[in-house]
Amino acid sequence: MAAIAETLDAVQAVTDGGYKWGFSTDIEMDMAPKGLNEDIIRLISSRKDEPAWLLDWRLKSYAAWLKTEEPDWAKIKHPPIDYQDLHYYAAPKKKPGPKSLDEVDPELLRTYERLGIPLRERAILAGVEGAEDERPPIAIDAVFDSVSVATTFRSTLAKSGVIFCPISEAVRDHPELVRKYLGSVVPAGDNYFAALNSAVFTDGSFVYIPKGVRCPMELSTYFRINARNTGQFERTLIIAEEGAYVSYLEGCTAPQRDENQLHAAVVELIVFDDAQIKYSTVQNWYPGDANGKGGIYNFVTKRGACRGARSKISWTQVETGSAITWKYPSCILQGDDSVGEFYSVAVTTNHQQADTGTKMIHIGRNTRSTIVSKGISAGKSNNTYRGLVRVLPKAHGARNHTQCDSLLIGDQCGAHTVPYIESRNPTAKLEHEATTSKIADDQLFYCRQRGLSQEDAVGLIVNGFCKDVLKELPMEFAVEAQKLLAISLEGSVG
Amino acid sequence: MLEIKNLTANIDNKTILNGIDLVVPDGEIHAIMGPNGSGKSTLSYVLSGREGYDVTGGTATFDGADLLDMEPEARAAAGLFLAFQYPVELPGVNNANFLRTALNAQRRARGEAELDAVAFLKLSRAEAKRLSMPDDMLKRNVNVGFSGGEKKRNEVLQMAVLRPRLAILDETDSGLDIDALKIVADGVNALRGPNFSALVITHYQRLLDYIVPDRVHVLASGRIIRSGGPELAHQLEAHGYAAIVAEAA
Ligand SMILES: Nc1ncnc2c1ncn2[C@@H]1O[C@H](COP(=O)(O)OP(=O)(O)OP(=O)(O)O)[C@@H](O)[C@H]1O
Ligand SMILES: [Mg+2]
């Protein structure tokens, strides 16, 4: 993803200030009429040629959604969302879905190029590309509004038995797997936004790593909201069989628009004995302007089940975007000796609101979890860490270590830490540490005296503050994330 | 050349600098001594552009450029370096990375080519070695967990790598053991030359045995009340400030 870093600079150069990913793409769209009802759900399902069982599941989810209330416990405020004023399906015209990159609308390819997402499978044989690109390639699934437009390196992956494809395609080609696991970690009626997603999800990625396979490359999905007044409801499902390993990355951006846009995703991870999923997110949806106008409402349910012994799930997230972030990637530590990790950086500036954290549910014996959360608030923003550590009676020897640090920039922002700890096993060892600090004037001056600009100084100090999380990201992503942090905080000091 | 004329400055409406006149020609090293609270650090902060100080009168120029009108980073790029009396900790920020970012920011500002990672590593290691500092100092986070003496040595390492044209050392000798003192002095002496000048703030004549100053100035109540050659430092060491201060009053 070296290309991402380079093009990030390029994109920055062509746009002036503020959000650098805010351009929109002029492309012919196939849109469902606004509104949500059973007919719309049937329409989505038929557009995707889905089997009856899936339509049925969607309709049940919709019924569940109608019976649930929007949650109100998070420390966020927003005007009521009019769920009837949205398009629930928007896809670039050109049907059926492209089979190869050559069939993808060149305008789309250009969009991803501008974003720095290399959709062309460049020849990576030694000597062809030259020595400057010796990094391992990354397979990418690009989701544009409601559909996946391209997935790269599929044949390479198939050789090792790895399935990486849009979930709509998995429904068609691997129905037994999808049917078995979809909704098995986040049930349709789990919460308001999960129910909504289950009813109307349009696309997302599906990953299956067979027994004993270490996925030969990083997998990545890149989400882009482009159309106006559309919701994006993607669904991701990743299964790692016994002894399997995969590192998966997701990135997201959206054009700059005055109205708020809704994004309600669901991600489910399932890991069996000795398997591991490393899931990294760099979330950079449009955050709204300096006055809090526009921006994405990001309501996401992410949960992983460590079903096998010694299985491991590691969530790493860098959240810089969205007007509202409501998201708690969680681990259900069922298998004995299973491990859950959550590493998070959440940055809020201007009027952004983030209420994010994790849940670690210890069920099996000797299960361990680590939580490292770094919240950075600037401007008039609010940044809340909300985390639950629950130890069930049979989780002998369970352990958790939680570290929550907040960094404040300026004096109009808020940082809040809301830890919930419930232990029903006396052998559990749970530790919680929390700190709050400010970027000190003498730190800034020290940096500037050495020649750094104010902004570079803030970037450096913030990156230092986030180091424990950033080092968990795959290397190329870490470089990316560092730049993103610096850019997000531009102009927030002084 | 640094030229300060009748410089006055306030903190919170309290006058701290009370009309400073000082000229440091290129190639010279001047020492500033004076009682606690006389305004030595304040002078170094005003010259380097720290916020919170109101310059109420006078001028300060470096090679003719109006220092007081420049951002702190522009003063740094122009060649001004301040070794802090109390170096600041930057948690999570790697020392080498910090220094390279700083060096390249300065070079960019001056229109010079940036140093790549390899060239920088070579340079910084060579300087660390010359100053008898362990390599791992570069790998640690900026000043975090450093002993008092290590922090001072780190300032000198930064100075050696950044190669300023004008260095202000604010009590860099305080808290150093005898060996470290010599090393720090070597660091300054190595930079000595027609394109380097320094203001060395110190309470101890001992440092001036190693860094022999061209001039010594006594600062009291925000004003330079006496200037002389190196012998002035010996005189102060022997008799203290009282007599000179009384004379000036
Ligand atoms: N931020 C501040 N607010 C109020 N007074 C200050 C502030 N900074 C410095 N002063 C005062 O200004 C005066 C000069 O301080 P300065 O630090 O320049 O002294 P100094 O000569 O460097 O002393 P020392 O030898 O102890 O380092 C002192 O009286 C000090 O208390
Ligand atoms: Mg002082």
PDB file of C-alpha atoms and ligand atoms in Angstrom, chain B residues 11-12 14 16 35-42 85 171 203, ligand 1:
ATOM      1  CA  ILE B  11       5.623  38.552  31.921  1.00  0.00           C
ATOM      2  CA  ASP B  12       2.106  39.185  33.217  1.00  0.00           C
ATOM      3  CA  LYS B  14       5.838  42.432  35.381  1.00  0.00           C
ATOM      4  CA  ILE B  16      11.675  41.026  33.690  1.00  0.00           C
ATOM      5  CA  PRO B  35      21.887  35.788  40.353  1.00  0.00           C
ATOM      6  CA  ASN B  36      18.894  33.443  40.335  1.00  0.00           C
ATOM      7  CA  GLY B  37      15.844  35.144  38.916  1.00  0.00           C
ATOM      8  CA  SER B  38      17.800  37.893  37.179  1.00  0.00           C
ATOM      9  CA  GLY B  39      16.277  37.104  33.770  1.00  0.00           C
ATOM     10  CA  LYS B  40      18.840  34.877  32.050  1.00  0.00           C
ATOM     11  CA  SER B  41      16.385  32.190  30.974  1.00  0.00           C
ATOM     12  CA  THR B  42      13.841  34.856  30.104  1.00  0.00           C
ATOM     13  CA  GLN B  85      17.674  24.719  31.233  1.00  0.00           C
ATOM     14  CA  GLU B 171      22.894  26.194  32.408  1.00  0.00           C
ATOM     15  CA  HIS B 203      26.546  29.861  37.435  1.00  0.00           C
TER      16      HIS B 203
HETATM   17  N1  LIG C   1       5.896  32.441  33.664  1.00  0.00           N
HETATM   18  C1  LIG C   1       6.285  33.298  34.615  1.00  0.00           C
HETATM   19  N2  LIG C   1       5.363  33.924  35.382  1.00  0.00           N
HETATM   20  C2  LIG C   1       5.756  34.797  36.336  1.00  0.00           C
HETATM   21  N3  LIG C   1       7.026  35.088  36.602  1.00  0.00           N
HETATM   22  C3  LIG C   1       7.989  34.498  35.884  1.00  0.00           C
HETATM   23  C4  LIG C   1       7.664  33.567  34.857  1.00  0.00           C
HETATM   24  N4  LIG C   1       8.808  33.131  34.303  1.00  0.00           N
HETATM   25  C5  LIG C   1       9.807  33.770  34.952  1.00  0.00           C
HETATM   26  N5  LIG C   1       9.309  34.577  35.899  1.00  0.00           N
HETATM   27  C6  LIG C   1      10.099  35.409  36.792  1.00  0.00           C
HETATM   28  O1  LIG C   1      11.021  36.144  36.031  1.00  0.00           O
HETATM   29  C7  LIG C   1      12.223  36.282  36.721  1.00  0.00           C
HETATM   30  C8  LIG C   1      13.389  35.826  35.865  1.00  0.00           C
HETATM   31  O2  LIG C   1      13.312  34.433  35.682  1.00  0.00           O
HETATM   32  P1  LIG C   1      14.397  33.637  34.835  1.00  0.00           P
HETATM   33  O3  LIG C   1      13.943  32.237  34.750  1.00  0.00           O
HETATM   34  O4  LIG C   1      14.661  34.347  33.576  1.00  0.00           O
HETATM   35  O5  LIG C   1      15.662  33.742  35.794  1.00  0.00           O
HETATM   36  P2  LIG C   1      17.120  33.143  35.632  1.00  0.00           P
HETATM   37  O6  LIG C   1      18.041  34.289  35.605  1.00  0.00           O
HETATM   38  O7  LIG C   1      17.158  32.214  34.485  1.00  0.00           O
HETATM   39  O8  LIG C   1      17.275  32.351  36.994  1.00  0.00           O
HETATM   40  P3  LIG C   1      18.030  30.969  37.364  1.00  0.00           P
HETATM   41  O9  LIG C   1      19.465  31.319  37.517  1.00  0.00           O
HETATM   42  O10 LIG C   1      17.440  30.566  38.635  1.00  0.00           O
HETATM   43  O11 LIG C   1      17.777  30.007  36.246  1.00  0.00           O
HETATM   44  C9  LIG C   1      12.068  35.494  38.013  1.00  0.00           C
HETATM   45  O12 LIG C   1      11.743  36.379  39.052  1.00  0.00           O
HETATM   46  C10 LIG C   1      10.923  34.577  37.714  1.00  0.00           C
HETATM   47  O13 LIG C   1      10.208  34.255  38.904  1.00  0.00           O
END
